[in-house]
Amino acid sequence: MSTIFDHLRSDDGEHVGYIEVVDDLFVPHDLLHRRRGEPMELDEAEAVLDAVGLRALAEDWLLDPTDGIGEPLRVRIQEVTRTHVTVAPTVDGAAGEVAKRIDPAASVTLALPTDRLCPVE
């Protein structure tokens, strides 16, 4: 049986992931509960999560369709809780716009962990 606890970044106390205790080692998991490395020492696991931080919240993701038919949809994360993530499709903006826009009316909430979200490469 493993134990999982929250990891708060030491600089500012921000919740940036989870650490799973496996035997005498520690496995870092990001806010989306994705494993971010092999079992390691605690200080190494904390450093991995500190480096990952909240970057995932500002990145584009691909949402796989529920039925497996069709193309993945480009989305942005709106909110992450311990049990769910809410994403919304990105909207193509006018030429010259810097910020990404999303369509909040088309938001989708997924239980965590989920295999339907993949980072855009």
mmCIF file of C-alpha atoms in Angstrom:
data_model
loop_
_atom_site.group_PDB
_atom_site.id
_atom_site.type_symbol
_atom_site.label_atom_id
_atom_site.label_comp_id
_atom_site.label_asym_id
_atom_site.label_seq_id
_atom_site.Cartn_x
_atom_site.Cartn_y
_atom_site.Cartn_z
ATOM 1 C CA MET A 1 0.000 0.000 0.000
ATOM 2 C CA SER A 2 1.288 3.465 -0.852
ATOM 3 C CA THR A 3 0.707 6.830 0.755
ATOM 4 C CA ILE A 4 0.282 10.042 -1.249
ATOM 5 C CA PHE A 5 0.671 13.539 0.181
ATOM 6 C CA ASP A 6 0.475 17.089 -1.198
ATOM 7 C CA HIS A 7 3.662 18.892 -2.101
ATOM 8 C CA LEU A 8 3.752 22.649 -1.508
ATOM 9 C CA ARG A 9 6.507 24.628 -3.200
ATOM 10 C CA SER A 10 8.889 25.894 -0.511
ATOM 11 C CA ASP A 11 9.294 29.359 -2.082
ATOM 12 C CA ASP A 12 5.643 30.388 -1.919
ATOM 13 C CA GLY A 13 3.608 27.514 -0.448
ATOM 14 C CA GLU A 14 1.813 26.891 -3.768
ATOM 15 C CA HIS A 15 0.386 23.381 -4.212
ATOM 16 C CA VAL A 16 2.259 21.986 -7.236
ATOM 17 C CA GLY A 17 1.703 18.244 -7.028
ATOM 18 C CA TYR A 18 1.694 15.070 -5.022
ATOM 19 C CA ILE A 19 4.371 12.753 -3.698
ATOM 20 C CA GLU A 20 3.708 9.031 -3.448
ATOM 21 C CA VAL A 21 5.635 6.988 -0.903
ATOM 22 C CA VAL A 22 6.678 3.651 -2.404
ATOM 23 C CA ASP A 23 8.715 1.445 -0.091
ATOM 24 C CA ASP A 24 11.486 3.797 1.100
ATOM 25 C CA LEU A 25 11.412 6.061 -1.975
ATOM 26 C CA PHE A 26 9.204 8.833 -3.357
ATOM 27 C CA VAL A 27 7.454 9.264 -6.719
ATOM 28 C CA PRO A 28 6.495 12.784 -7.878
ATOM 29 C CA HIS A 29 3.104 13.363 -9.526
ATOM 30 C CA ASP A 30 1.998 16.689 -11.025
ATOM 31 C CA LEU A 31 -1.362 18.381 -10.402
ATOM 32 C CA LEU A 32 -2.972 16.195 -13.078
ATOM 33 C CA HIS A 33 -1.753 13.112 -11.175
ATOM 34 C CA ARG A 34 0.708 12.260 -13.949
ATOM 35 C CA ARG A 35 3.825 10.463 -12.762
ATOM 36 C CA ARG A 36 6.866 12.709 -13.259
ATOM 37 C CA GLY A 37 9.690 10.284 -12.564
ATOM 38 C CA GLU A 38 10.820 6.992 -11.153
ATOM 39 C CA PRO A 39 11.102 6.378 -7.389
ATOM 40 C CA MET A 40 13.766 8.665 -5.906
ATOM 41 C CA GLU A 41 14.862 10.384 -2.720
ATOM 42 C CA LEU A 42 12.405 12.872 -1.182
ATOM 43 C CA ASP A 43 14.497 15.977 -1.921
ATOM 44 C CA GLU A 44 14.778 14.908 -5.574
ATOM 45 C CA ALA A 45 11.003 14.350 -5.867
ATOM 46 C CA GLU A 46 10.359 17.773 -4.325
ATOM 47 C CA ALA A 47 12.823 19.392 -6.762
ATOM 48 C CA VAL A 48 11.072 17.748 -9.731
ATOM 49 C CA LEU A 49 7.693 19.134 -8.654
ATOM 50 C CA ASP A 50 9.153 22.563 -7.852
ATOM 51 C CA ALA A 51 10.590 22.673 -11.394
ATOM 52 C CA VAL A 52 7.325 21.539 -13.010
ATOM 53 C CA GLY A 53 5.334 24.020 -10.935
ATOM 54 C CA LEU A 54 2.145 25.369 -12.463
ATOM 55 C CA ARG A 55 3.362 25.385 -16.084
ATOM 56 C CA ALA A 56 0.684 22.885 -17.103
ATOM 57 C CA LEU A 57 -1.974 25.490 -16.413
ATOM 58 C CA ALA A 58 -0.587 27.787 -19.123
ATOM 59 C CA GLU A 59 0.021 25.164 -21.816
ATOM 60 C CA ASP A 60 -2.164 23.834 -24.604
ATOM 61 C CA TRP A 61 -3.447 20.264 -24.285
ATOM 62 C CA LEU A 62 -5.173 17.819 -26.610
ATOM 63 C CA LEU A 63 -8.454 16.344 -25.405
ATOM 64 C CA ASP A 64 -9.209 12.949 -26.927
ATOM 65 C CA PRO A 65 -12.841 12.433 -27.968
ATOM 66 C CA THR A 66 -14.891 10.273 -25.600
ATOM 67 C CA ASP A 67 -15.862 7.798 -28.296
ATOM 68 C CA GLY A 68 -12.387 7.587 -29.856
ATOM 69 C CA ILE A 69 -13.765 8.872 -33.157
ATOM 70 C CA GLY A 70 -12.602 12.178 -34.543
ATOM 71 C CA GLU A 71 -9.642 14.425 -33.974
ATOM 72 C CA PRO A 72 -8.376 15.528 -30.556
ATOM 73 C CA LEU A 73 -9.491 19.006 -29.548
ATOM 74 C CA ARG A 74 -6.965 21.683 -28.509
ATOM 75 C CA VAL A 75 -7.866 22.898 -25.011
ATOM 76 C CA ARG A 76 -6.561 24.968 -22.109
ATOM 77 C CA ILE A 77 -6.948 24.152 -18.425
ATOM 78 C CA GLN A 78 -9.409 26.410 -16.616
ATOM 79 C CA GLU A 79 -9.342 24.841 -13.160
ATOM 80 C CA VAL A 80 -7.680 21.960 -11.337
ATOM 81 C CA THR A 81 -8.856 20.468 -8.057
ATOM 82 C CA ARG A 82 -7.617 17.350 -6.314
ATOM 83 C CA THR A 83 -10.260 15.251 -8.070
ATOM 84 C CA HIS A 84 -11.154 17.061 -11.320
ATOM 85 C CA VAL A 85 -9.783 19.200 -14.141
ATOM 86 C CA THR A 86 -11.919 21.558 -16.230
ATOM 87 C CA VAL A 87 -10.754 22.384 -19.748
ATOM 88 C CA ALA A 88 -12.130 24.582 -22.524
ATOM 89 C CA PRO A 89 -11.410 24.589 -26.264
ATOM 90 C CA THR A 90 -9.093 27.284 -27.582
ATOM 91 C CA VAL A 91 -10.529 29.722 -30.094
ATOM 92 C CA ASP A 92 -8.565 31.061 -33.031
ATOM 93 C CA GLY A 93 -8.187 34.785 -32.521
ATOM 94 C CA ALA A 94 -7.630 37.655 -34.868
ATOM 95 C CA ALA A 95 -4.213 38.160 -36.448
ATOM 96 C CA GLY A 96 -1.809 39.815 -34.065
ATOM 97 C CA GLU A 97 -3.512 38.650 -30.839
ATOM 98 C CA VAL A 98 -1.009 37.494 -28.282
ATOM 99 C CA ALA A 99 -3.214 35.857 -25.636
ATOM 100 C CA LYS A 100 -4.996 32.570 -26.267
ATOM 101 C CA ARG A 101 -8.748 32.694 -26.014
ATOM 102 C CA ILE A 102 -10.960 29.873 -24.819
ATOM 103 C CA ASP A 103 -14.636 29.033 -25.207
ATOM 104 C CA PRO A 104 -15.900 28.658 -21.610
ATOM 105 C CA ALA A 105 -19.366 27.644 -22.853
ATOM 106 C CA ALA A 106 -17.823 24.438 -24.210
ATOM 107 C CA SER A 107 -15.993 23.493 -20.992
ATOM 108 C CA VAL A 108 -15.506 19.839 -20.109
ATOM 109 C CA THR A 109 -14.825 18.532 -16.595
ATOM 110 C CA LEU A 110 -12.848 15.307 -16.259
ATOM 111 C CA ALA A 111 -12.196 13.157 -13.205
ATOM 112 C CA LEU A 112 -8.510 12.834 -12.281
ATOM 113 C CA PRO A 113 -6.467 10.981 -13.178
ATOM 114 C CA THR A 114 -7.490 10.973 -16.837
ATOM 115 C CA ASP A 115 -5.973 9.513 -19.964
ATOM 116 C CA ARG A 116 -7.959 11.859 -22.227
ATOM 117 C CA LEU A 117 -5.523 14.796 -21.893
ATOM 118 C CA CYS A 118 -2.183 14.823 -23.684
ATOM 119 C CA PRO A 119 0.312 17.697 -23.823
ATOM 120 C CA VAL A 120 0.750 19.358 -27.224
ATOM 121 C CA GLU A 121 4.196 18.435 -28.490
#
